């Protein structure tokens, strides 16, 4: 499979800003603060693919694109990042991203901490009377590309990313390699001081993590991503002034 993105892939992303493509089983999942999230069930994996339509009220699209592409700054504002850097893997430049995910669940009535080793994968668990917290580590190796487009006088920023399981990256003990990941991000001015946003996202960590757990993470993570992005955009200038 080619690691490069096609012109059609970029066009498909920005066209969703004008005409959302929701035929074929897409359903409205949730709507909050002007953001609509749709999902599509994948029978093969038991997971959902997501499409997000909304906006960032106080950030320009160019600033959003700059913040999204800045790996050093991502390590500053994203608390889930453990490692994040660009590297040459056998002649192909790609991004290595290791994340740690916590999952708080309710209605547990014991109190202790432990580590569970399951199928070569370490779950760090903490139990309390009120909640159950589960942490695990995921490893992504992916390529991405940004294009700043002029579409009949409209300025549109599109960023595409997808996993590259074929690249020669050594796997770590206790860290699960995500081999099926994709994301597209299209940005355009909302006509005022903000940004109109489209995002498409799918993430399959594999069969060692229960599908209900992955779907729970996406449910909270997808809307949380836009909220964190807006906060990161607001602090971008200050970050570099005081770096």
PDB file of N, CA and C in Angstrom, residues 44-145:
ATOM      1  N   UNK A  44     -17.198  -5.984  11.276  1.00  0.00           N
ATOM      2  CA  UNK A  44     -16.027  -6.849  11.356  1.00  0.00           C
ATOM      3  C   UNK A  44     -15.279  -6.681  12.673  1.00  0.00           C
ATOM      4  N   UNK A  45     -15.164  -5.433  13.150  1.00  0.00           N
ATOM      5  CA  UNK A  45     -14.390  -5.170  14.367  1.00  0.00           C
ATOM      6  C   UNK A  45     -15.255  -4.951  15.600  1.00  0.00           C
ATOM      7  N   UNK A  46     -16.547  -4.616  15.401  1.00  0.00           N
ATOM      8  CA  UNK A  46     -17.400  -4.272  16.529  1.00  0.00           C
ATOM      9  C   UNK A  46     -17.166  -2.863  17.036  1.00  0.00           C
ATOM     10  N   UNK A  47     -16.419  -2.062  16.277  1.00  0.00           N
ATOM     11  CA  UNK A  47     -16.093  -0.694  16.665  1.00  0.00           C
ATOM     12  C   UNK A  47     -16.835   0.306  15.786  1.00  0.00           C
ATOM     13  N   UNK A  48     -16.723   1.576  16.136  1.00  0.00           N
ATOM     14  CA  UNK A  48     -17.384   2.632  15.382  1.00  0.00           C
ATOM     15  C   UNK A  48     -16.365   3.557  14.726  1.00  0.00           C
ATOM     16  N   UNK A  49     -16.702   3.998  13.523  1.00  0.00           N
ATOM     17  CA  UNK A  49     -15.994   5.091  12.871  1.00  0.00           C
ATOM     18  C   UNK A  49     -16.798   6.358  13.127  1.00  0.00           C
ATOM     19  N   UNK A  50     -16.117   7.495  13.283  1.00  0.00           N
ATOM     20  CA  UNK A  50     -16.793   8.728  13.669  1.00  0.00           C
ATOM     21  C   UNK A  50     -16.579   9.835  12.646  1.00  0.00           C
ATOM     22  N   UNK A  51     -17.607  10.677  12.506  1.00  0.00           N
ATOM     23  CA  UNK A  51     -17.503  11.927  11.766  1.00  0.00           C
ATOM     24  C   UNK A  51     -17.985  13.047  12.677  1.00  0.00           C
ATOM     25  N   UNK A  52     -17.217  14.120  12.708  1.00  0.00           N
ATOM     26  CA  UNK A  52     -17.506  15.242  13.598  1.00  0.00           C
ATOM     27  C   UNK A  52     -17.681  16.503  12.763  1.00  0.00           C
ATOM     28  N   UNK A  53     -18.775  17.222  13.011  1.00  0.00           N
ATOM     29  CA  UNK A  53     -19.052  18.480  12.329  1.00  0.00           C
ATOM     30  C   UNK A  53     -19.286  19.550  13.394  1.00  0.00           C
ATOM     31  N   UNK A  54     -18.523  20.619  13.324  1.00  0.00           N
ATOM     32  CA  UNK A  54     -18.692  21.650  14.341  1.00  0.00           C
ATOM     33  C   UNK A  54     -17.786  22.823  14.088  1.00  0.00           C
ATOM     34  N   UNK A  55     -17.354  23.457  15.169  1.00  0.00           N
ATOM     35  CA  UNK A  55     -16.509  24.624  15.012  1.00  0.00           C
ATOM     36  C   UNK A  55     -15.725  24.942  16.266  1.00  0.00           C
ATOM     37  N   UNK A  56     -14.714  25.768  16.081  1.00  0.00           N
ATOM     38  CA  UNK A  56     -13.916  26.312  17.172  1.00  0.00           C
ATOM     39  C   UNK A  56     -14.107  27.823  17.117  1.00  0.00           C
ATOM     40  N   UNK A  57     -14.732  28.372  18.135  1.00  0.00           N
ATOM     41  CA  UNK A  57     -15.242  29.740  18.053  1.00  0.00           C
ATOM     42  C   UNK A  57     -14.176  30.822  18.082  1.00  0.00           C
ATOM     43  N   UNK A  58     -13.025  30.551  18.671  1.00  0.00           N
ATOM     44  CA  UNK A  58     -12.045  31.625  18.865  1.00  0.00           C
ATOM     45  C   UNK A  58     -10.688  31.322  18.245  1.00  0.00           C
ATOM     46  N   UNK A  59     -10.642  30.418  17.259  1.00  0.00           N
ATOM     47  CA  UNK A  59      -9.372  30.037  16.637  1.00  0.00           C
ATOM     48  C   UNK A  59      -9.500  30.122  15.121  1.00  0.00           C
ATOM     49  N   UNK A  60      -8.503  30.672  14.461  1.00  0.00           N
ATOM     50  CA  UNK A  60      -8.505  30.698  13.007  1.00  0.00           C
ATOM     51  C   UNK A  60      -8.117  29.320  12.472  1.00  0.00           C
ATOM     52  N   UNK A  61      -8.537  28.977  11.254  1.00  0.00           N
ATOM     53  CA  UNK A  61      -8.195  27.659  10.715  1.00  0.00           C
ATOM     54  C   UNK A  61      -6.696  27.449  10.535  1.00  0.00           C
ATOM     55  N   UNK A  62      -5.968  28.484  10.152  1.00  0.00           N
ATOM     56  CA  UNK A  62      -4.520  28.337   9.984  1.00  0.00           C
ATOM     57  C   UNK A  62      -3.849  28.052  11.320  1.00  0.00           C
ATOM     58  N   UNK A  63      -4.304  28.731  12.384  1.00  0.00           N
ATOM     59  CA  UNK A  63      -3.761  28.477  13.715  1.00  0.00           C
ATOM     60  C   UNK A  63      -4.068  27.048  14.156  1.00  0.00           C
ATOM     61  N   UNK A  64      -5.290  26.587  13.904  1.00  0.00           N
ATOM     62  CA  UNK A  64      -5.657  25.207  14.253  1.00  0.00           C
ATOM     63  C   UNK A  64      -4.747  24.203  13.550  1.00  0.00           C
ATOM     64  N   UNK A  65      -4.491  24.442  12.266  1.00  0.00           N
ATOM     65  CA  UNK A  65      -3.633  23.542  11.504  1.00  0.00           C
ATOM     66  C   UNK A  65      -2.209  23.561  12.048  1.00  0.00           C
ATOM     67  N   UNK A  66      -1.707  24.749  12.394  1.00  0.00           N
ATOM     68  CA  UNK A  66      -0.354  24.858  12.946  1.00  0.00           C
ATOM     69  C   UNK A  66      -0.240  24.109  14.271  1.00  0.00           C
ATOM     70  N   UNK A  67      -1.235  24.270  15.133  1.00  0.00           N
ATOM     71  CA  UNK A  67      -1.221  23.605  16.438  1.00  0.00           C
ATOM     72  C   UNK A  67      -1.292  22.091  16.266  1.00  0.00           C
ATOM     73  N   UNK A  68      -2.140  21.632  15.359  1.00  0.00           N
ATOM     74  CA  UNK A  68      -2.289  20.195  15.127  1.00  0.00           C
ATOM     75  C   UNK A  68      -0.987  19.570  14.628  1.00  0.00           C
ATOM     76  N   UNK A  69      -0.240  20.293  13.812  1.00  0.00           N
ATOM     77  CA  UNK A  69       0.980  19.750  13.218  1.00  0.00           C
ATOM     78  C   UNK A  69       2.193  19.850  14.136  1.00  0.00           C
ATOM     79  N   UNK A  70       2.125  20.648  15.176  1.00  0.00           N
ATOM     80  CA  UNK A  70       3.278  20.920  16.035  1.00  0.00           C
ATOM     81  C   UNK A  70       3.423  19.824  17.094  1.00  0.00           C
ATOM     82  N   UNK A  71       4.343  18.892  16.860  1.00  0.00           N
ATOM     83  CA  UNK A  71       4.511  17.754  17.765  1.00  0.00           C
ATOM     84  C   UNK A  71       5.078  18.170  19.117  1.00  0.00           C
ATOM     85  N   UNK A  72       6.010  19.115  19.128  1.00  0.00           N
ATOM     86  CA  UNK A  72       6.583  19.566  20.395  1.00  0.00           C
ATOM     87  C   UNK A  72       5.513  20.196  21.280  1.00  0.00           C
ATOM     88  N   UNK A  73       4.661  21.004  20.681  1.00  0.00           N
ATOM     89  CA  UNK A  73       3.602  21.644  21.462  1.00  0.00           C
ATOM     90  C   UNK A  73       2.562  20.622  21.916  1.00  0.00           C
ATOM     91  N   UNK A  74       2.312  19.603  21.102  1.00  0.00           N
ATOM     92  CA  UNK A  74       1.348  18.560  21.474  1.00  0.00           C
ATOM     93  C   UNK A  74       1.773  17.882  22.778  1.00  0.00           C
ATOM     94  N   UNK A  75       3.069  17.688  22.951  1.00  0.00           N
ATOM     95  CA  UNK A  75       3.567  17.071  24.183  1.00  0.00           C
ATOM     96  C   UNK A  75       3.340  17.975  25.391  1.00  0.00           C
ATOM     97  N   UNK A  76       3.171  19.268  25.135  1.00  0.00           N
ATOM     98  CA  UNK A  76       2.933  20.226  26.218  1.00  0.00           C
ATOM     99  C   UNK A  76       1.471  20.233  26.659  1.00  0.00           C
ATOM    100  N   UNK A  77       0.531  20.174  25.689  1.00  0.00           N
ATOM    101  CA  UNK A  77      -0.877  20.346  26.056  1.00  0.00           C
ATOM    102  C   UNK A  77      -1.678  19.052  26.133  1.00  0.00           C
ATOM    103  N   UNK A  78      -1.177  17.963  25.582  1.00  0.00           N
ATOM    104  CA  UNK A  78      -1.906  16.697  25.588  1.00  0.00           C
ATOM    105  C   UNK A  78      -1.367  15.804  26.699  1.00  0.00           C
ATOM    106  N   UNK A  79      -2.144  15.647  27.761  1.00  0.00           N
ATOM    107  CA  UNK A  79      -1.700  14.877  28.914  1.00  0.00           C
ATOM    108  C   UNK A  79      -1.606  13.384  28.678  1.00  0.00           C
ATOM    109  N   UNK A  80      -2.146  12.879  27.547  1.00  0.00           N
ATOM    110  CA  UNK A  80      -2.091  11.454  27.259  1.00  0.00           C
ATOM    111  C   UNK A  80      -0.796  11.038  26.556  1.00  0.00           C
ATOM    112  N   UNK A  81      -0.022  12.007  26.074  1.00  0.00           N
ATOM    113  CA  UNK A  81       1.192  11.690  25.320  1.00  0.00           C
ATOM    114  C   UNK A  81       2.296  11.208  26.253  1.00  0.00           C
ATOM    115  N   UNK A  82       2.876  10.061  25.916  1.00  0.00           N
ATOM    116  CA  UNK A  82       4.048   9.565  26.638  1.00  0.00           C
ATOM    117  C   UNK A  82       5.312   9.807  25.814  1.00  0.00           C
ATOM    118  N   UNK A  83       5.253   9.466  24.523  1.00  0.00           N
ATOM    119  CA  UNK A  83       6.342   9.759  23.588  1.00  0.00           C
ATOM    120  C   UNK A  83       5.733  10.211  22.273  1.00  0.00           C
ATOM    121  N   UNK A  84       6.386  11.174  21.613  1.00  0.00           N
ATOM    122  CA  UNK A  84       5.890  11.670  20.336  1.00  0.00           C
ATOM    123  C   UNK A  84       7.038  12.327  19.585  1.00  0.00           C
ATOM    124  N   UNK A  85       7.369  11.774  18.413  1.00  0.00           N
ATOM    125  CA  UNK A  85       8.462  12.347  17.628  1.00  0.00           C
ATOM    126  C   UNK A  85       8.389  11.835  16.193  1.00  0.00           C
ATOM    127  N   UNK A  86       9.052  12.564  15.300  1.00  0.00           N
ATOM    128  CA  UNK A  86       9.164  12.168  13.904  1.00  0.00           C
ATOM    129  C   UNK A  86      10.496  11.459  13.713  1.00  0.00           C
ATOM    130  N   UNK A  87      10.492  10.388  12.907  1.00  0.00           N
ATOM    131  CA  UNK A  87      11.693   9.569  12.772  1.00  0.00           C
ATOM    132  C   UNK A  87      11.717   8.902  11.403  1.00  0.00           C
ATOM    133  N   UNK A  88      12.913   8.561  10.955  1.00  0.00           N
ATOM    134  CA  UNK A  88      13.073   7.808   9.716  1.00  0.00           C
ATOM    135  C   UNK A  88      12.996   6.316  10.025  1.00  0.00           C
ATOM    136  N   UNK A  89      12.035   5.639   9.405  1.00  0.00           N
ATOM    137  CA  UNK A  89      11.875   4.196   9.571  1.00  0.00           C
ATOM    138  C   UNK A  89      12.175   3.522   8.237  1.00  0.00           C
ATOM    139  N   UNK A  90      13.406   3.055   8.064  1.00  0.00           N
ATOM    140  CA  UNK A  90      13.772   2.356   6.839  1.00  0.00           C
ATOM    141  C   UNK A  90      13.613   3.192   5.592  1.00  0.00           C
ATOM    142  N   UNK A  91      13.935   4.487   5.678  1.00  0.00           N
ATOM    143  CA  UNK A  91      13.842   5.359   4.517  1.00  0.00           C
ATOM    144  C   UNK A  91      12.529   6.104   4.390  1.00  0.00           C
ATOM    145  N   UNK A  92      11.572   5.839   5.273  1.00  0.00           N
ATOM    146  CA  UNK A  92      10.277   6.511   5.250  1.00  0.00           C
ATOM    147  C   UNK A  92      10.104   7.323   6.530  1.00  0.00           C
ATOM    148  N   UNK A  93       9.882   8.622   6.384  1.00  0.00           N
ATOM    149  CA  UNK A  93       9.650   9.465   7.550  1.00  0.00           C
ATOM    150  C   UNK A  93       8.232   9.249   8.064  1.00  0.00           C
ATOM    151  N   UNK A  94       8.126   8.951   9.343  1.00  0.00           N
ATOM    152  CA  UNK A  94       6.820   8.718   9.962  1.00  0.00           C
ATOM    153  C   UNK A  94       6.864   9.234  11.392  1.00  0.00           C
ATOM    154  N   UNK A  95       5.718   9.193  12.045  1.00  0.00           N
ATOM    155  CA  UNK A  95       5.598   9.687  13.414  1.00  0.00           C
ATOM    156  C   UNK A  95       5.383   8.515  14.359  1.00  0.00           C
ATOM    157  N   UNK A  96       6.153   8.513  15.430  1.00  0.00           N
ATOM    158  CA  UNK A  96       5.955   7.538  16.505  1.00  0.00           C
ATOM    159  C   UNK A  96       5.208   8.248  17.628  1.00  0.00           C
ATOM    160  N   UNK A  97       4.104   7.636  18.058  1.00  0.00           N
ATOM    161  CA  UNK A  97       3.250   8.249  19.080  1.00  0.00           C
ATOM    162  C   UNK A  97       2.847   7.176  20.078  1.00  0.00           C
ATOM    163  N   UNK A  98       3.264   7.355  21.318  1.00  0.00           N
ATOM    164  CA  UNK A  98       2.887   6.425  22.380  1.00  0.00           C
ATOM    165  C   UNK A  98       2.002   7.169  23.366  1.00  0.00           C
ATOM    166  N   UNK A  99       0.843   6.606  23.644  1.00  0.00           N
ATOM    167  CA  UNK A  99      -0.128   7.273  24.509  1.00  0.00           C
ATOM    168  C   UNK A  99      -0.504   6.369  25.669  1.00  0.00           C
ATOM    169  N   UNK A 100      -0.894   6.996  26.752  1.00  0.00           N
ATOM    170  CA  UNK A 100      -1.395   6.267  27.916  1.00  0.00           C
ATOM    171  C   UNK A 100      -2.826   6.722  28.165  1.00  0.00           C
ATOM    172  N   UNK A 101      -3.757   5.767  28.186  1.00  0.00           N
ATOM    173  CA  UNK A 101      -5.173   6.080  28.310  1.00  0.00           C
ATOM    174  C   UNK A 101      -5.721   5.616  29.647  1.00  0.00           C
ATOM    175  N   UNK A 102      -6.355   6.508  30.418  1.00  0.00           N
ATOM    176  CA  UNK A 102      -7.071   6.086  31.623  1.00  0.00           C
ATOM    177  C   UNK A 102      -8.556   5.920  31.314  1.00  0.00           C
ATOM    178  N   UNK A 103      -9.191   4.942  31.953  1.00  0.00           N
ATOM    179  CA  UNK A 103     -10.623   4.725  31.787  1.00  0.00           C
ATOM    180  C   UNK A 103     -11.287   4.625  33.153  1.00  0.00           C
ATOM    181  N   UNK A 104     -11.907   5.699  33.664  1.00  0.00           N
ATOM    182  CA  UNK A 104     -12.613   5.605  34.937  1.00  0.00           C
ATOM    183  C   UNK A 104     -13.996   4.988  34.749  1.00  0.00           C
ATOM    184  N   UNK A 105     -14.295   3.967  35.507  1.00  0.00           N
ATOM    185  CA  UNK A 105     -15.592   3.309  35.457  1.00  0.00           C
ATOM    186  C   UNK A 105     -16.198   3.318  36.856  1.00  0.00           C
ATOM    187  N   UNK A 106     -17.519   3.333  36.941  1.00  0.00           N
ATOM    188  CA  UNK A 106     -18.172   3.525  38.230  1.00  0.00           C
ATOM    189  C   UNK A 106     -18.626   2.211  38.859  1.00  0.00           C
ATOM    190  N   UNK A 107     -19.152   2.334  40.089  1.00  0.00           N
ATOM    191  CA  UNK A 107     -19.808   1.238  40.802  1.00  0.00           C
ATOM    192  C   UNK A 107     -18.871   0.073  41.119  1.00  0.00           C
ATOM    193  N   UNK A 108     -17.769   0.365  41.767  1.00  0.00           N
ATOM    194  CA  UNK A 108     -16.893  -0.679  42.280  1.00  0.00           C
ATOM    195  C   UNK A 108     -16.733  -0.442  43.779  1.00  0.00           C
ATOM    196  N   UNK A 109     -16.657  -1.491  44.575  1.00  0.00           N
ATOM    197  CA  UNK A 109     -16.694  -1.300  46.019  1.00  0.00           C
ATOM    198  C   UNK A 109     -15.518  -1.951  46.739  1.00  0.00           C
ATOM    199  N   UNK A 110     -14.376  -2.093  46.038  1.00  0.00           N
ATOM    200  CA  UNK A 110     -13.177  -2.587  46.688  1.00  0.00           C
ATOM    201  C   UNK A 110     -12.080  -1.550  46.523  1.00  0.00           C
ATOM    202  N   UNK A 111     -11.004  -1.679  47.282  1.00  0.00           N
ATOM    203  CA  UNK A 111      -9.945  -0.680  47.223  1.00  0.00           C
ATOM    204  C   UNK A 111      -8.583  -1.351  47.226  1.00  0.00           C
ATOM    205  N   UNK A 112      -7.932  -1.394  46.045  1.00  0.00           N
ATOM    206  CA  UNK A 112      -6.569  -1.890  45.926  1.00  0.00           C
ATOM    207  C   UNK A 112      -6.055  -1.535  44.544  1.00  0.00           C
ATOM    208  N   UNK A 113      -4.756  -1.677  44.324  1.00  0.00           N
ATOM    209  CA  UNK A 113      -4.180  -1.431  43.007  1.00  0.00           C
ATOM    210  C   UNK A 113      -3.467  -2.682  42.540  1.00  0.00           C
ATOM    211  N   UNK A 114      -3.381  -2.857  41.218  1.00  0.00           N
ATOM    212  CA  UNK A 114      -2.755  -4.057  40.690  1.00  0.00           C
ATOM    213  C   UNK A 114      -2.344  -3.850  39.250  1.00  0.00           C
ATOM    214  N   UNK A 115      -1.606  -4.813  38.707  1.00  0.00           N
ATOM    215  CA  UNK A 115      -1.269  -4.850  37.293  1.00  0.00           C
ATOM    216  C   UNK A 115      -1.743  -6.189  36.742  1.00  0.00           C
ATOM    217  N   UNK A 116      -2.439  -6.161  35.632  1.00  0.00           N
ATOM    218  CA  UNK A 116      -2.949  -7.373  35.010  1.00  0.00           C
ATOM    219  C   UNK A 116      -2.185  -7.604  33.716  1.00  0.00           C
ATOM    220  N   UNK A 117      -1.612  -8.781  33.553  1.00  0.00           N
ATOM    221  CA  UNK A 117      -0.901  -9.120  32.328  1.00  0.00           C
ATOM    222  C   UNK A 117      -1.799 -10.019  31.494  1.00  0.00           C
ATOM    223  N   UNK A 118      -2.209  -9.534  30.322  1.00  0.00           N
ATOM    224  CA  UNK A 118      -3.182 -10.260  29.520  1.00  0.00           C
ATOM    225  C   UNK A 118      -2.754 -10.236  28.060  1.00  0.00           C
ATOM    226  N   UNK A 119      -2.470 -11.397  27.486  1.00  0.00           N
ATOM    227  CA  UNK A 119      -2.053 -11.513  26.093  1.00  0.00           C
ATOM    228  C   UNK A 119      -0.856 -10.606  25.795  1.00  0.00           C
ATOM    229  N   UNK A 120       0.102 -10.550  26.719  1.00  0.00           N
ATOM    230  CA  UNK A 120       1.302  -9.762  26.498  1.00  0.00           C
ATOM    231  C   UNK A 120       1.102  -8.276  26.675  1.00  0.00           C
ATOM    232  N   UNK A 121      -0.017  -7.876  27.266  1.00  0.00           N
ATOM    233  CA  UNK A 121      -0.372  -6.465  27.355  1.00  0.00           C
ATOM    234  C   UNK A 121      -0.660  -6.105  28.798  1.00  0.00           C
ATOM    235  N   UNK A 122      -0.048  -5.042  29.297  1.00  0.00           N
ATOM    236  CA  UNK A 122      -0.169  -4.685  30.706  1.00  0.00           C
ATOM    237  C   UNK A 122      -1.272  -3.657  30.913  1.00  0.00           C
ATOM    238  N   UNK A 123      -2.226  -3.985  31.775  1.00  0.00           N
ATOM    239  CA  UNK A 123      -3.245  -3.040  32.205  1.00  0.00           C
ATOM    240  C   UNK A 123      -2.897  -2.603  33.624  1.00  0.00           C
ATOM    241  N   UNK A 124      -2.736  -1.318  33.855  1.00  0.00           N
ATOM    242  CA  UNK A 124      -2.505  -0.805  35.196  1.00  0.00           C
ATOM    243  C   UNK A 124      -3.845  -0.384  35.774  1.00  0.00           C
ATOM    244  N   UNK A 125      -4.231  -0.989  36.888  1.00  0.00           N
ATOM    245  CA  UNK A 125      -5.576  -0.784  37.419  1.00  0.00           C
ATOM    246  C   UNK A 125      -5.537  -0.191  38.819  1.00  0.00           C
ATOM    247  N   UNK A 126      -6.507   0.659  39.112  1.00  0.00           N
ATOM    248  CA  UNK A 126      -6.689   1.176  40.462  1.00  0.00           C
ATOM    249  C   UNK A 126      -8.163   1.099  40.814  1.00  0.00           C
ATOM    250  N   UNK A 127      -8.459   0.500  41.937  1.00  0.00           N
ATOM    251  CA  UNK A 127      -9.837   0.348  42.366  1.00  0.00           C
ATOM    252  C   UNK A 127     -10.079   1.201  43.609  1.00  0.00           C
ATOM    253  N   UNK A 128     -11.229   1.821  43.706  1.00  0.00           N
ATOM    254  CA  UNK A 128     -11.620   2.519  44.922  1.00  0.00           C
ATOM    255  C   UNK A 128     -13.100   2.271  45.160  1.00  0.00           C
ATOM    256  N   UNK A 129     -13.618   2.826  46.217  1.00  0.00           N
ATOM    257  CA  UNK A 129     -15.019   2.600  46.546  1.00  0.00           C
ATOM    258  C   UNK A 129     -15.954   3.221  45.519  1.00  0.00           C
ATOM    259  N   UNK A 130     -15.510   4.302  44.882  1.00  0.00           N
ATOM    260  CA  UNK A 130     -16.389   5.042  43.991  1.00  0.00           C
ATOM    261  C   UNK A 130     -16.127   4.802  42.509  1.00  0.00           C
ATOM    262  N   UNK A 131     -14.921   4.406  42.154  1.00  0.00           N
ATOM    263  CA  UNK A 131     -14.650   4.245  40.730  1.00  0.00           C
ATOM    264  C   UNK A 131     -13.549   3.223  40.494  1.00  0.00           C
ATOM    265  N   UNK A 132     -13.471   2.803  39.249  1.00  0.00           N
ATOM    266  CA  UNK A 132     -12.461   1.852  38.804  1.00  0.00           C
ATOM    267  C   UNK A 132     -11.705   2.498  37.655  1.00  0.00           C
ATOM    268  N   UNK A 133     -10.399   2.628  37.778  1.00  0.00           N
ATOM    269  CA  UNK A 133      -9.604   3.286  36.748  1.00  0.00           C
ATOM    270  C   UNK A 133      -8.669   2.282  36.090  1.00  0.00           C
ATOM    271  N   UNK A 134      -8.689   2.249  34.762  1.00  0.00           N
ATOM    272  CA  UNK A 134      -7.871   1.324  33.993  1.00  0.00           C
ATOM    273  C   UNK A 134      -6.984   2.121  33.052  1.00  0.00           C
ATOM    274  N   UNK A 135      -5.683   1.873  33.084  1.00  0.00           N
ATOM    275  CA  UNK A 135      -4.762   2.563  32.200  1.00  0.00           C
ATOM    276  C   UNK A 135      -4.046   1.553  31.311  1.00  0.00           C
ATOM    277  N   UNK A 136      -3.875   1.912  30.040  1.00  0.00           N
ATOM    278  CA  UNK A 136      -3.043   1.084  29.184  1.00  0.00           C
ATOM    279  C   UNK A 136      -2.317   1.963  28.184  1.00  0.00           C
ATOM    280  N   UNK A 137      -1.289   1.390  27.542  1.00  0.00           N
ATOM    281  CA  UNK A 137      -0.436   2.139  26.634  1.00  0.00           C
ATOM    282  C   UNK A 137      -0.608   1.627  25.208  1.00  0.00           C
ATOM    283  N   UNK A 138      -0.715   2.563  24.274  1.00  0.00           N
ATOM    284  CA  UNK A 138      -0.841   2.239  22.863  1.00  0.00           C
ATOM    285  C   UNK A 138       0.300   2.889  22.092  1.00  0.00           C
ATOM    286  N   UNK A 139       0.717   2.223  21.032  1.00  0.00           N
ATOM    287  CA  UNK A 139       1.803   2.702  20.188  1.00  0.00           C
ATOM    288  C   UNK A 139       1.285   2.870  18.762  1.00  0.00           C
ATOM    289  N   UNK A 140       1.445   4.081  18.214  1.00  0.00           N
ATOM    290  CA  UNK A 140       1.060   4.362  16.835  1.00  0.00           C
ATOM    291  C   UNK A 140       2.313   4.683  16.023  1.00  0.00           C
ATOM    292  N   UNK A 141       2.368   4.193  14.801  1.00  0.00           N
ATOM    293  CA  UNK A 141       3.363   4.634  13.826  1.00  0.00           C
ATOM    294  C   UNK A 141       2.569   5.025  12.584  1.00  0.00           C
ATOM    295  N   UNK A 142       2.612   6.305  12.220  1.00  0.00           N
ATOM    296  CA  UNK A 142       1.735   6.769  11.152  1.00  0.00           C
ATOM    297  C   UNK A 142       2.394   7.869  10.326  1.00  0.00           C
ATOM    298  N   UNK A 143       1.860   8.052   9.129  1.00  0.00           N
ATOM    299  CA  UNK A 143       2.281   9.151   8.262  1.00  0.00           C
ATOM    300  C   UNK A 143       1.154  10.170   8.217  1.00  0.00           C
ATOM    301  N   UNK A 144       1.507  11.397   7.900  1.00  0.00           N
ATOM    302  CA  UNK A 144       0.509  12.454   7.790  1.00  0.00           C
ATOM    303  C   UNK A 144       0.945  13.438   6.722  1.00  0.00           C
ATOM    304  N   UNK A 145      -0.007  14.205   6.235  1.00  0.00           N
ATOM    305  CA  UNK A 145       0.293  15.232   5.239  1.00  0.00           C
ATOM    306  C   UNK A 145      -0.705  16.371   5.392  1.00  0.00           C
TER     307      UNK A 145
END
